[in-house]
PDB file of C-alpha atoms in Angstrom:
ATOM      1  CA  SER A   1      59.581-253.693-108.413  1.00 40.00           C
ATOM      2  CA  SER A   2      57.691-250.430-107.826  1.00 42.00           C
ATOM      3  CA  ALA A   3      53.997-249.563-107.720  1.00 44.00           C
ATOM      4  CA  SER A   4      52.155-248.523-110.829  1.00 43.00           C
ATOM      5  CA  GLY A   5      51.547-244.859-111.661  1.00 44.00           C
ATOM      6  CA  THR A   6      47.998-245.148-110.440  1.00 40.00           C
ATOM      7  CA  GLN A   7      49.127-246.626-107.129  1.00 38.00           C
ATOM      8  CA  ALA A   8      51.821-244.022-106.578  1.00 39.00           C
ATOM      9  CA  SER A   9      49.676-241.064-107.508  1.00 40.00           C
ATOM     10  CA  ALA A  10      46.695-242.163-105.459  1.00 41.00           C
ATOM     11  CA  ALA A  11      48.713-241.082-102.410  1.00 43.00           C
ATOM     12  CA  THR A  12      46.838-243.342 -99.995  1.00 43.00           C
ATOM     13  CA  CYS A  13      48.347-246.705 -99.073  1.00 50.00           C
ATOM     14  CA  ALA A  14      46.760-249.429 -96.959  1.00 44.00           C
ATOM     15  CA  VAL A  15      49.388-252.188 -96.765  1.00 46.00           C
ATOM     16  CA  ARG A  16      50.665-254.805 -94.356  1.00 44.00           C
ATOM     17  CA  GLY A  17      54.432-254.723 -94.332  1.00 46.00           C
ATOM     18  CA  GLU A  18      57.663-253.390 -92.945  1.00 47.00           C
ATOM     19  CA  LEU A  19      58.538-249.696 -92.908  1.00 45.00           C
ATOM     20  CA  LEU A  20      61.966-249.384 -94.500  1.00 45.00           C
ATOM     21  CA  GLY A  21      63.706-246.526 -92.751  1.00 46.00           C
ATOM     22  CA  PRO A  22      62.402-243.274 -91.325  1.00 46.00           C
ATOM     23  CA  PRO A  23      60.244-241.020 -93.460  1.00 46.00           C
ATOM     24  CA  GLN A  24      62.197-238.530 -95.545  1.00 42.00           C
ATOM     25  CA  THR A  25      60.602-235.559 -97.343  1.00 41.00           C
ATOM     26  CA  GLY A  26      57.201-237.022 -96.626  1.00 42.00           C
ATOM     27  CA  GLU A  27      57.855-240.290 -98.474  1.00 46.00           C
ATOM     28  CA  PHE A  28      57.185-243.737 -97.013  1.00 46.00           C
ATOM     29  CA  LEU A  29      58.763-246.978 -98.270  1.00 46.00           C
ATOM     30  CA  PHE A  30      57.012-250.242 -97.383  1.00 46.00           C
ATOM     31  CA  HIS A  31      58.160-253.802 -97.985  1.00 47.00           C
ATOM     32  CA  VAL A  32      55.059-255.908 -98.465  1.00 51.00           C
ATOM     33  CA  HIS A  33      55.309-259.369 -96.875  1.00 52.00           C
ATOM     34  CA  ALA A  34      52.992-261.006 -99.337  1.00 53.00           C
ATOM     35  CA  PRO A  35      53.130-261.778-103.032  1.00 58.00           C
ATOM     36  CA  PRO A  36      54.111-260.096-105.219  1.00 58.00           C
ATOM     37  CA  PHE A  37      56.440-258.638-102.533  1.00 53.00           C
ATOM     38  CA  LEU A  38      56.267-255.090-103.863  1.00 55.00           C
ATOM     39  CA  ILE A  39      58.026-252.105-102.435  1.00 54.00           C
ATOM     40  CA  LEU A  40      55.501-249.267-102.435  1.00 54.00           C
ATOM     41  CA  LEU A  41      56.386-245.602-102.526  1.00 54.00           C
ATOM     42  CA  CYS A  42      53.574-243.729-100.774  1.00 56.00           C
ATOM     43  CA  LEU A  43      53.192-239.977-100.946  1.00 55.00           C
ATOM     44  CA  PRO A  44      50.939-237.863 -98.753  1.00 57.00           C
ATOM     45  CA  LEU A  45      47.752-236.837-100.572  1.00 57.00           C
ATOM     46  CA  ALA A  46      47.930-233.231-101.823  1.00 68.00           C
ATOM     47  CA  VAL A  47      45.309-230.957-100.321  1.00 82.00           C
ATOM     48  CA  THR A  48      43.656-228.965-103.070  1.00 88.00           C
ATOM     49  CA  LYS A  49      43.597-225.197-102.976  1.00 91.00           C
ATOM     50  CA  LEU A  50      41.525-224.885-106.126  1.00 94.00           C
ATOM     51  CA  GLN A  51      39.010-222.059-106.026  1.00 94.00           C
ATOM     52  CA  VAL A  52      36.947-220.895-108.998  1.00 96.00           C
ATOM     53  CA  SER A  53      35.091-217.595-108.992  1.00 95.00           C
ATOM     54  CA  LYS A  54      31.451-218.025-107.999  1.00 96.00           C
ATOM     55  CA  SER A  55      30.449-214.523-109.094  1.00 95.00           C
ATOM     56  CA  LYS A  56      27.118-214.265-110.883  1.00 96.00           C
ATOM     57  CA  ARG A  57      26.324-211.721-113.562  1.00 95.00           C
ATOM     58  CA  SER A  58      23.732-210.914-116.190  1.00 97.00           C
ATOM     59  CA  ILE A  59      24.315-209.779-119.762  1.00 97.00           C
ATOM     60  CA  THR A  60      21.694-208.379-122.124  1.00 98.00           C
ATOM     61  CA  LEU A  61      22.777-207.662-125.671  1.00 97.00           C
ATOM     62  CA  VAL A  62      21.424-207.234-129.178  1.00 96.00           C
ATOM     63  CA  GLU A  63      21.802-210.030-131.720  1.00 95.00           C
ATOM     64  CA  ASN A  64      24.952-210.007-133.854  1.00 93.00           C
ATOM     65  CA  ARG A  65      27.012-208.770-130.886  1.00 96.00           C
ATOM     66  CA  PRO A  66      29.612-211.066-129.197  1.00 97.00           C
ATOM     67  CA  ILE A  67      28.832-212.840-125.915  1.00 97.00           C
ATOM     68  CA  PRO A  68      31.852-212.537-123.546  1.00 96.00           C
ATOM     69  CA  LEU A  69      32.139-215.344-120.973  1.00 97.00           C
ATOM     70  CA  ASN A  70      34.850-215.545-118.293  1.00 95.00           C
ATOM     71  CA  CYS A  71      36.044-218.334-116.014  1.00 95.00           C
ATOM     72  CA  SER A  72      38.484-217.256-113.295  1.00 95.00           C
ATOM     73  CA  VAL A  73      40.679-219.530-111.153  1.00 95.00           C
ATOM     74  CA  LYS A  74      41.233-217.571-107.919  1.00 94.00           C
ATOM     75  CA  SER A  75      43.700-220.034-106.358  1.00 93.00           C
ATOM     76  CA  GLN A  76      45.409-223.281-107.297  1.00 92.00           C
ATOM     77  CA  THR A  77      47.251-226.034-105.473  1.00 92.00           C
ATOM     78  CA  SER A  78      50.536-225.763-107.326  1.00 91.00           C
ATOM     79  CA  PRO A  79      52.121-223.311-109.754  1.00 91.00           C
ATOM     80  CA  ASP A  80      52.597-226.360-111.969  1.00 90.00           C
ATOM     81  CA  SER A  81      48.878-227.196-112.047  1.00 91.00           C
ATOM     82  CA  HIS A  82      47.225-227.656-115.410  1.00 92.00           C
ATOM     83  CA  PHE A  83      43.525-227.063-115.963  1.00 94.00           C
ATOM     84  CA  ALA A  84      40.802-228.630-118.036  1.00 94.00           C
ATOM     85  CA  VAL A  85      37.886-226.260-118.617  1.00 96.00           C
ATOM     86  CA  LEU A  86      34.432-227.414-119.684  1.00 97.00           C
ATOM     87  CA  TRP A  87      31.908-224.793-120.788  1.00 97.00           C
ATOM     88  CA  TYR A  88      28.185-225.441-120.382  1.00 97.00           C
ATOM     89  CA  VAL A  89      24.898-223.689-121.130  1.00 97.00           C
ATOM     90  CA  HIS A  90      21.635-224.401-119.354  1.00 96.00           C
ATOM     91  CA  LYS A  91      18.296-223.614-120.981  1.00 93.00           C
ATOM     92  CA  PRO A  92      15.022-223.349-119.013  1.00 89.00           C
ATOM     93  CA  SER A  93      13.593-226.205-121.064  1.00 87.00           C
ATOM     94  CA  ASP A  94      16.476-228.576-120.195  1.00 88.00           C
ATOM     95  CA  ALA A  95      17.060-230.526-117.006  1.00 87.00           C
ATOM     96  CA  ASP A  96      20.852-230.264-117.169  1.00 91.00           C
ATOM     97  CA  GLY A  97      23.471-228.085-118.770  1.00 93.00           C
ATOM     98  CA  LYS A  98      24.743-228.990-122.224  1.00 95.00           C
ATOM     99  CA  LEU A  99      28.441-229.145-123.057  1.00 96.00           C
ATOM    100  CA  ILE A 100      29.625-226.478-125.476  1.00 96.00           C
ATOM    101  CA  LEU A 101      33.395-226.857-125.449  1.00 96.00           C
ATOM    102  CA  LYS A 102      36.108-228.649-123.495  1.00 95.00           C
ATOM    103  CA  THR A 103      39.773-227.722-123.323  1.00 93.00           C
ATOM    104  CA  THR A 104      41.800-230.520-121.769  1.00 92.00           C
ATOM    105  CA  HIS A 105      44.737-230.084-119.368  1.00 91.00           C
ATOM    106  CA  SER A 106      46.982-230.659-122.380  1.00 88.00           C
ATOM    107  CA  SER A 107      45.296-227.746-124.252  1.00 86.00           C
ATOM    108  CA  ALA A 108      43.408-229.946-126.711  1.00 91.00           C
ATOM    109  CA  PHE A 109      39.974-228.790-127.909  1.00 89.00           C
ATOM    110  CA  GLU A 110      36.844-230.912-127.940  1.00 93.00           C
ATOM    111  CA  TYR A 111      33.476-229.563-129.103  1.00 94.00           C
ATOM    112  CA  GLY A 112      30.399-230.640-127.198  1.00 94.00           C
ATOM    113  CA  THR A 113      27.195-231.999-128.681  1.00 91.00           C
ATOM    114  CA  TYR A 114      25.439-228.672-128.160  1.00 93.00           C
ATOM    115  CA  ALA A 115      28.019-226.839-130.272  1.00 93.00           C
ATOM    116  CA  GLU A 116      27.575-229.353-133.059  1.00 89.00           C
ATOM    117  CA  GLU A 117      23.776-229.315-132.969  1.00 89.00           C
ATOM    118  CA  GLU A 118      23.437-225.526-132.788  1.00 88.00           C
ATOM    119  CA  GLY A 119      26.125-224.733-135.355  1.00 86.00           C
ATOM    120  CA  LEU A 120      28.348-222.955-132.829  1.00 91.00           C
ATOM    121  CA  ARG A 121      31.724-224.294-133.963  1.00 90.00           C
ATOM    122  CA  GLY A 122      32.401-221.431-136.337  1.00 90.00           C
ATOM    123  CA  ARG A 123      31.330-218.832-133.748  1.00 94.00           C
ATOM    124  CA  LEU A 124      33.410-219.901-130.733  1.00 95.00           C
ATOM    125  CA  GLN A 125      36.651-218.226-129.678  1.00 94.00           C
ATOM    126  CA  PHE A 126      38.623-219.491-126.659  1.00 94.00           C
ATOM    127  CA  GLU A 127      41.437-217.613-124.925  1.00 92.00           C
ATOM    128  CA  ARG A 128      43.641-218.093-121.874  1.00 88.00           C
ATOM    129  CA  SER A 129      45.403-215.228-120.111  1.00 83.00           C
ATOM    130  CA  ALA A 130      49.187-215.109-119.933  1.00 67.00           C
ATOM    131  CA  SER A 131      49.030-215.658-116.168  1.00 72.00           C
ATOM    132  CA  GLY A 132      46.999-218.811-116.764  1.00 71.00           C
ATOM    133  CA  GLY A 133      44.197-218.211-114.283  1.00 85.00           C
ATOM    134  CA  LEU A 134      41.626-216.556-116.537  1.00 93.00           C
ATOM    135  CA  PHE A 135      39.819-218.427-119.293  1.00 95.00           C
ATOM    136  CA  SER A 136      37.545-216.673-121.775  1.00 95.00           C
ATOM    137  CA  LEU A 137      34.993-218.004-124.224  1.00 96.00           C
ATOM    138  CA  THR A 138      33.401-215.674-126.763  1.00 97.00           C
ATOM    139  CA  VAL A 139      30.325-216.606-128.770  1.00 96.00           C
ATOM    140  CA  GLN A 140      30.471-214.475-131.903  1.00 95.00           C
ATOM    141  CA  ARG A 141      27.436-213.129-133.788  1.00 95.00           C
ATOM    142  CA  ALA A 142      24.968-213.870-131.009  1.00 95.00           C
ATOM    143  CA  GLU A 143      21.517-215.150-131.911  1.00 94.00           C
ATOM    144  CA  VAL A 144      18.340-214.941-129.848  1.00 94.00           C
ATOM    145  CA  ARG A 145      18.461-218.714-129.342  1.00 93.00           C
ATOM    146  CA  ASP A 146      21.890-218.340-127.649  1.00 95.00           C
ATOM    147  CA  SER A 147      20.130-216.957-124.570  1.00 96.00           C
ATOM    148  CA  GLY A 148      20.696-219.094-121.482  1.00 96.00           C
ATOM    149  CA  SER A 149      22.698-219.638-118.293  1.00 97.00           C
ATOM    150  CA  TYR A 150      26.417-220.200-118.953  1.00 98.00           C
ATOM    151  CA  TYR A 151      29.022-221.613-116.561  1.00 98.00           C
ATOM    152  CA  CYS A 152      32.355-223.419-116.555  1.00 97.00           C
ATOM    153  CA  HIS A 153      33.568-226.590-114.850  1.00 97.00           C
ATOM    154  CA  VAL A 154      37.279-226.504-113.958  1.00 96.00           C
ATOM    155  CA  GLU A 155      39.437-229.578-113.328  1.00 96.00           C
ATOM    156  CA  GLU A 156      42.876-229.223-111.697  1.00 95.00           C
ATOM    157  CA  TRP A 157      45.499-231.711-112.879  1.00 94.00           C
ATOM    158  CA  LEU A 158      48.929-232.446-111.371  1.00 93.00           C
ATOM    159  CA  LEU A 159      51.900-234.468-112.539  1.00 90.00           C
ATOM    160  CA  SER A 160      52.796-237.443-110.349  1.00 88.00           C
ATOM    161  CA  PRO A 161      56.441-238.369-109.513  1.00 88.00           C
ATOM    162  CA  ASN A 162      56.392-241.001-112.233  1.00 88.00           C
ATOM    163  CA  HIS A 163      55.209-238.384-114.761  1.00 89.00           C
ATOM    164  CA  ALA A 164      51.560-239.403-115.012  1.00 92.00           C
ATOM    165  CA  TRP A 165      48.860-236.725-114.982  1.00 93.00           C
ATOM    166  CA  TYR A 166      46.033-237.149-112.495  1.00 93.00           C
ATOM    167  CA  LYS A 167      42.947-235.082-111.651  1.00 94.00           C
ATOM    168  CA  LEU A 168      43.245-233.635-108.165  1.00 94.00           C
ATOM    169  CA  ALA A 169      40.093-231.526-107.863  1.00 94.00           C
ATOM    170  CA  GLU A 170      37.232-229.885-109.731  1.00 95.00           C
ATOM    171  CA  GLU A 171      34.935-226.908-109.177  1.00 96.00           C
ATOM    172  CA  VAL A 172      32.027-225.186-110.916  1.00 97.00           C
ATOM    173  CA  SER A 173      31.897-221.435-111.483  1.00 97.00           C
ATOM    174  CA  GLY A 174      29.067-219.007-110.885  1.00 96.00           C
ATOM    175  CA  ARG A 175      26.593-218.502-113.708  1.00 97.00           C
ATOM    176  CA  THR A 176      26.319-215.822-116.348  1.00 97.00           C
ATOM    177  CA  GLU A 177      22.732-215.212-117.413  1.00 98.00           C
ATOM    178  CA  VAL A 178      22.721-214.188-121.070  1.00 98.00           C
ATOM    179  CA  THR A 179      19.750-212.613-122.827  1.00 98.00           C
ATOM    180  CA  VAL A 180      20.043-211.967-126.548  1.00 97.00           C
ATOM    181  CA  LYS A 181      17.287-209.817-127.977  1.00 97.00           C
ATOM    182  CA  GLN A 182      16.274-208.412-131.324  1.00 96.00           C
ATOM    183  CA  PRO A 183      16.948-204.719-132.000  1.00 96.00           C
ATOM    184  CA  ASP A 184      14.405-202.325-130.536  1.00 96.00           C
ATOM    185  CA  ASN A 185      11.635-201.440-132.966  1.00 97.00           C
ATOM    186  CA  ARG A 186      12.223-197.977-134.415  1.00 97.00           C
ATOM    187  CA  LEU A 187       9.964-198.226-137.445  1.00 98.00           C
ATOM    188  CA  HIS A 188       7.634-195.256-137.793  1.00 98.00           C
ATOM    189  CA  VAL A 189       5.389-194.302-140.699  1.00 98.00           C
ATOM    190  CA  ASN A 190       3.950-190.801-141.077  1.00 97.00           C
ATOM    191  CA  GLN A 191       0.505-190.747-139.447  1.00 96.00           C
ATOM    192  CA  THR A 192      -0.763-187.524-141.053  1.00 96.00           C
ATOM    193  CA  HIS A 193      -4.319-187.719-142.427  1.00 96.00           C
ATOM    194  CA  ARG A 194      -5.168-186.130-145.754  1.00 96.00           C
ATOM    195  CA  ASN A 195      -8.201-185.269-147.842  1.00 97.00           C
ATOM    196  CA  ILE A 196      -7.757-185.069-151.621  1.00 97.00           C
ATOM    197  CA  THR A 197     -10.418-184.102-154.155  1.00 96.00           C
ATOM    198  CA  VAL A 198      -9.759-184.341-157.908  1.00 96.00           C
ATOM    199  CA  LEU A 199     -11.734-184.454-161.144  1.00 96.00           C
ATOM    200  CA  GLU A 200     -12.098-187.554-163.279  1.00 94.00           C
ATOM    201  CA  ASN A 201      -9.262-188.306-165.710  1.00 93.00           C
ATOM    202  CA  GLN A 202      -6.747-186.432-163.595  1.00 95.00           C
ATOM    203  CA  TRP A 203      -3.601-187.887-162.059  1.00 94.00           C
ATOM    204  CA  VAL A 204      -3.498-188.317-158.263  1.00 96.00           C
ATOM    205  CA  THR A 205      -0.522-189.326-156.101  1.00 96.00           C
ATOM    206  CA  LEU A 206      -0.749-190.850-152.618  1.00 96.00           C
ATOM    207  CA  GLU A 207       2.229-190.724-150.248  1.00 96.00           C
ATOM    208  CA  CYS A 208       3.590-193.227-147.743  1.00 97.00           C
ATOM    209  CA  GLN A 209       6.498-191.768-145.789  1.00 97.00           C
ATOM    210  CA  VAL A 210       8.751-193.873-143.516  1.00 98.00           C
ATOM    211  CA  SER A 211      10.223-191.368-141.073  1.00 96.00           C
ATOM    212  CA  SER A 212      12.453-193.827-139.181  1.00 97.00           C
ATOM    213  CA  ARG A 213      13.467-197.465-139.249  1.00 96.00           C
ATOM    214  CA  THR A 214      15.196-199.957-136.978  1.00 96.00           C
ATOM    215  CA  SER A 215      18.254-200.475-139.172  1.00 94.00           C
ATOM    216  CA  PRO A 216      19.576-198.741-142.301  1.00 94.00           C
ATOM    217  CA  SER A 217      20.305-202.187-143.749  1.00 93.00           C
ATOM    218  CA  SER A 218      16.752-203.476-143.263  1.00 96.00           C
ATOM    219  CA  GLN A 219      14.379-204.191-146.138  1.00 96.00           C
ATOM    220  CA  LEU A 220      10.910-202.672-146.373  1.00 97.00           C
ATOM    221  CA  GLN A 221       7.721-204.041-147.883  1.00 97.00           C
ATOM    222  CA  VAL A 222       4.928-201.572-148.630  1.00 97.00           C
ATOM    223  CA  GLU A 223       1.306-202.518-149.317  1.00 97.00           C
ATOM    224  CA  TRP A 224      -1.556-200.152-150.150  1.00 96.00           C
ATOM    225  CA  TYR A 225      -5.188-200.703-149.135  1.00 96.00           C
ATOM    226  CA  VAL A 226      -8.472-198.902-149.768  1.00 95.00           C
ATOM    227  CA  TRP A 227     -11.885-198.791-148.086  1.00 94.00           C
ATOM    228  CA  ARG A 228     -14.454-198.047-150.799  1.00 91.00           C
ATOM    229  CA  PRO A 229     -17.977-196.723-150.150  1.00 87.00           C
ATOM    230  CA  GLY A 230     -20.403-199.629-149.848  1.00 86.00           C
ATOM    231  CA  HIS A 231     -17.651-202.194-149.138  1.00 86.00           C
ATOM    232  CA  PRO A 232     -17.382-203.429-145.521  1.00 84.00           C
ATOM    233  CA  GLU A 233     -13.709-204.435-145.632  1.00 90.00           C
ATOM    234  CA  LYS A 234     -10.565-202.866-146.980  1.00 91.00           C
ATOM    235  CA  GLU A 235      -9.124-204.260-150.199  1.00 93.00           C
ATOM    236  CA  ALA A 236      -5.508-204.726-151.269  1.00 93.00           C
ATOM    237  CA  VAL A 237      -4.488-202.412-154.092  1.00 94.00           C
ATOM    238  CA  ALA A 238      -0.792-203.076-154.697  1.00 94.00           C
ATOM    239  CA  ARG A 239       2.331-204.270-152.918  1.00 94.00           C
ATOM    240  CA  LEU A 240       5.978-203.428-153.410  1.00 94.00           C
ATOM    241  CA  SER A 241       7.961-206.376-152.039  1.00 94.00           C
ATOM    242  CA  ARG A 242      11.301-206.312-150.240  1.00 93.00           C
ATOM    243  CA  GLN A 243      12.916-207.232-153.547  1.00 92.00           C
ATOM    244  CA  SER A 244      11.188-204.242-155.239  1.00 90.00           C
ATOM    245  CA  THR A 245       8.754-206.515-157.083  1.00 91.00           C
ATOM    246  CA  LEU A 246       5.332-204.969-157.753  1.00 90.00           C
ATOM    247  CA  ARG A 247       2.306-207.174-157.147  1.00 91.00           C
ATOM    248  CA  TYR A 248      -1.287-206.113-157.680  1.00 90.00           C
ATOM    249  CA  GLY A 249      -4.130-206.851-155.286  1.00 89.00           C
ATOM    250  CA  ASP A 250      -7.470-208.390-156.242  1.00 83.00           C
ATOM    251  CA  LEU A 251      -9.051-204.974-156.615  1.00 80.00           C
ATOM    252  CA  ALA A 252      -6.511-203.881-159.205  1.00 77.00           C
ATOM    253  CA  THR A 253      -6.507-207.248-160.969  1.00 72.00           C
ATOM    254  CA  LEU A 254     -10.286-207.612-161.320  1.00 67.00           C
ATOM    255  CA  GLY A 255     -11.032-203.996-162.187  1.00 64.00           C
ATOM    256  CA  ASN A 256      -9.510-201.630-164.679  1.00 75.00           C
ATOM    257  CA  LEU A 257      -7.163-200.135-162.069  1.00 83.00           C
ATOM    258  CA  ARG A 258      -4.108-202.249-162.806  1.00 83.00           C
ATOM    259  CA  GLY A 259      -3.124-200.461-165.993  1.00 87.00           C
ATOM    260  CA  ARG A 260      -3.483-197.078-164.294  1.00 91.00           C
ATOM    261  CA  LEU A 261      -1.357-197.716-161.208  1.00 92.00           C
ATOM    262  CA  HIS A 262       2.225-196.611-160.794  1.00 91.00           C
ATOM    263  CA  LEU A 263       4.212-197.306-157.597  1.00 91.00           C
ATOM    264  CA  GLU A 264       7.691-195.891-157.053  1.00 91.00           C
ATOM    265  CA  SER A 265      10.198-194.908-154.376  1.00 92.00           C
ATOM    266  CA  PRO A 266      12.001-191.760-155.543  1.00 93.00           C
ATOM    267  CA  SER A 267      14.002-191.490-152.299  1.00 93.00           C
ATOM    268  CA  PRO A 268      14.742-193.754-149.303  1.00 91.00           C
ATOM    269  CA  GLY A 269      11.637-194.132-147.160  1.00 94.00           C
ATOM    270  CA  LEU A 270       9.276-192.325-149.551  1.00 96.00           C
ATOM    271  CA  TYR A 271       6.759-194.440-151.476  1.00 96.00           C
ATOM    272  CA  LEU A 272       4.328-192.973-153.987  1.00 96.00           C
ATOM    273  CA  LEU A 273       1.209-194.615-155.399  1.00 95.00           C
ATOM    274  CA  SER A 274      -0.067-192.788-158.464  1.00 95.00           C
ATOM    275  CA  ILE A 275      -3.430-193.367-160.148  1.00 94.00           C
ATOM    276  CA  GLN A 276      -3.718-192.221-163.746  1.00 94.00           C
ATOM    277  CA  ASN A 277      -7.018-191.160-165.298  1.00 93.00           C
ATOM    278  CA  ALA A 278      -8.832-191.267-161.969  1.00 93.00           C
ATOM    279  CA  THR A 279     -12.473-192.365-162.005  1.00 92.00           C
ATOM    280  CA  VAL A 280     -15.306-191.946-159.513  1.00 92.00           C
ATOM    281  CA  ARG A 281     -14.892-195.630-158.620  1.00 91.00           C
ATOM    282  CA  ASP A 282     -11.363-194.879-157.345  1.00 93.00           C
ATOM    283  CA  SER A 283     -12.855-192.832-154.515  1.00 94.00           C
ATOM    284  CA  GLY A 284     -12.187-194.245-151.044  1.00 95.00           C
ATOM    285  CA  THR A 285      -9.958-194.077-147.988  1.00 97.00           C
ATOM    286  CA  TYR A 286      -6.389-195.257-148.633  1.00 97.00           C
ATOM    287  CA  ASP A 287      -3.556-196.207-146.317  1.00 97.00           C
ATOM    288  CA  CYS A 288      -0.302-198.137-146.510  1.00 97.00           C
ATOM    289  CA  ARG A 289       1.153-200.846-144.295  1.00 98.00           C
ATOM    290  CA  VAL A 290       4.937-201.061-144.010  1.00 98.00           C
ATOM    291  CA  GLU A 291       6.827-204.161-142.878  1.00 98.00           C
ATOM    292  CA  GLU A 292      10.479-203.980-141.838  1.00 98.00           C
ATOM    293  CA  TRP A 293      12.615-207.090-142.310  1.00 98.00           C
ATOM    294  CA  LEU A 294      16.029-207.713-140.752  1.00 96.00           C
ATOM    295  CA  LEU A 295      18.758-210.241-141.471  1.00 94.00           C
ATOM    296  CA  ASP A 296      19.635-212.333-138.428  1.00 92.00           C
ATOM    297  CA  PRO A 297      23.169-213.631-137.682  1.00 90.00           C
ATOM    298  CA  GLY A 298      22.275-216.907-139.392  1.00 86.00           C
ATOM    299  CA  ASP A 299      21.523-215.061-142.663  1.00 90.00           C
ATOM    300  CA  ARG A 300      17.765-215.579-142.308  1.00 92.00           C
ATOM    301  CA  TRP A 301      15.330-212.729-142.941  1.00 95.00           C
ATOM    302  CA  TYR A 302      12.629-212.114-140.343  1.00 96.00           C
ATOM    303  CA  LYS A 303       9.902-209.497-139.928  1.00 97.00           C
ATOM    304  CA  ARG A 304      10.881-207.216-137.067  1.00 96.00           C
ATOM    305  CA  ALA A 305       8.090-204.648-137.181  1.00 97.00           C
ATOM    306  CA  GLU A 306       5.154-203.199-139.067  1.00 98.00           C
ATOM    307  CA  ASP A 307       3.366-199.864-138.980  1.00 98.00           C
ATOM    308  CA  LEU A 308       0.402-198.160-140.660  1.00 98.00           C
ATOM    309  CA  SER A 309       0.275-194.757-142.269  1.00 97.00           C
ATOM    310  CA  GLY A 310      -2.350-192.121-141.707  1.00 97.00           C
ATOM    311  CA  LEU A 311      -5.511-192.251-143.847  1.00 97.00           C
ATOM    312  CA  THR A 312      -5.881-190.443-147.157  1.00 97.00           C
ATOM    313  CA  THR A 313      -9.482-189.865-148.233  1.00 97.00           C
ATOM    314  CA  LEU A 314      -9.716-189.555-152.011  1.00 97.00           C
ATOM    315  CA  ILE A 315     -12.814-188.090-153.659  1.00 96.00           C
ATOM    316  CA  VAL A 316     -12.992-188.209-157.447  1.00 95.00           C
ATOM    317  CA  LYS A 317     -15.689-185.982-158.960  1.00 95.00           C
ATOM    318  CA  GLN A 318     -17.118-185.671-162.405  1.00 91.00           C
ATOM    319  CA  PRO A 319     -16.579-182.392-164.279  1.00 86.00           C
ATOM    320  CA  GLY A 320     -19.057-179.688-163.287  1.00 76.00           C
ATOM    321  CA  GLU A 321     -19.206-180.784-159.644  1.00 66.00           C
ATOM    322  CA  GLU A 322     -17.662-178.884-156.698  1.00 59.00           C
ATOM    323  CA  GLY A 323     -14.142-177.537-157.254  1.00 53.00           C
ATOM    324  CA  ILE A 324     -10.917-179.357-156.541  1.00 49.00           C
ATOM    325  CA  SER A 325      -9.392-179.257-153.057  1.00 52.00           C
ATOM    326  CA  CYS A 326      -6.392-180.769-151.343  1.00 49.00           C
ATOM    327  CA  HIS A 327      -5.605-180.060-147.721  1.00 46.00           C
ATOM    328  CA  TRP A 328      -3.920-181.595-144.668  1.00 44.00           C
ATOM    329  CA  LEU A 329      -5.768-182.383-141.486  1.00 42.00           C
TER     330      LEU A 329
END
């Protein structure tokens, strides 16, 4: 009988027996003088030539962009070698790397625990070059939490003479440091200060102009405040939500201001707060606060930035007092 696949492929034999004939093509046949009297075929152990690129690199990108990861086999033992590639990510808070994806030497896919826990399955794309030595993993629609240190673990597999696959060697690649960040804040609200003087019962309009924003697809929330004479803190007047819902502040709700307020956005980035039938009690210093909200790759809205407008000082006078004026500072 002959040795098992494991025995033959192990390529190291320690036996007591008789050498049957001179070595040919590097093969040795032994007759073992002990039960079960096997004839062992021993092959010299293959010396691995596996080398995986140890190059290190850093990638910084904005969320929603793809993360390109490469794993390059620089040399291999045999042109018939097959490779298993395991992809890992290491986070500063973890002791060890976590398995993302494994492709076996037979080209089967296995997702790691990390991919399952972080919802990565639908965002992973694996490719292998035609030459076979370059493996690529792309993480689509990158999120900030995808930041970390990525690397691959390569296993080289060979086919034994009795057609059994065995792992000959393994190597770890260099690391790719990935930083995923939110878009740079580009929100800017007009900071011009104004003084407005009107008579009672007139209509007055206050402007809030967004001159730039981080993304054209972002949503804006605008809230107006006023500092009134004799009141130590500013009070909320009205708020236009991201869904264009108008909500009144305590000042408008408790007083008679609610029925006289009108808030609109006649053009993108321009918000107007109009007060009808102005009264002396409406006098004060007004400003608006703008929040910009973005949609992350996981379809969750988050506040990216906020900015304040310049101050508008409104003076409402009774008829017969000093004339009306409106000027920019």
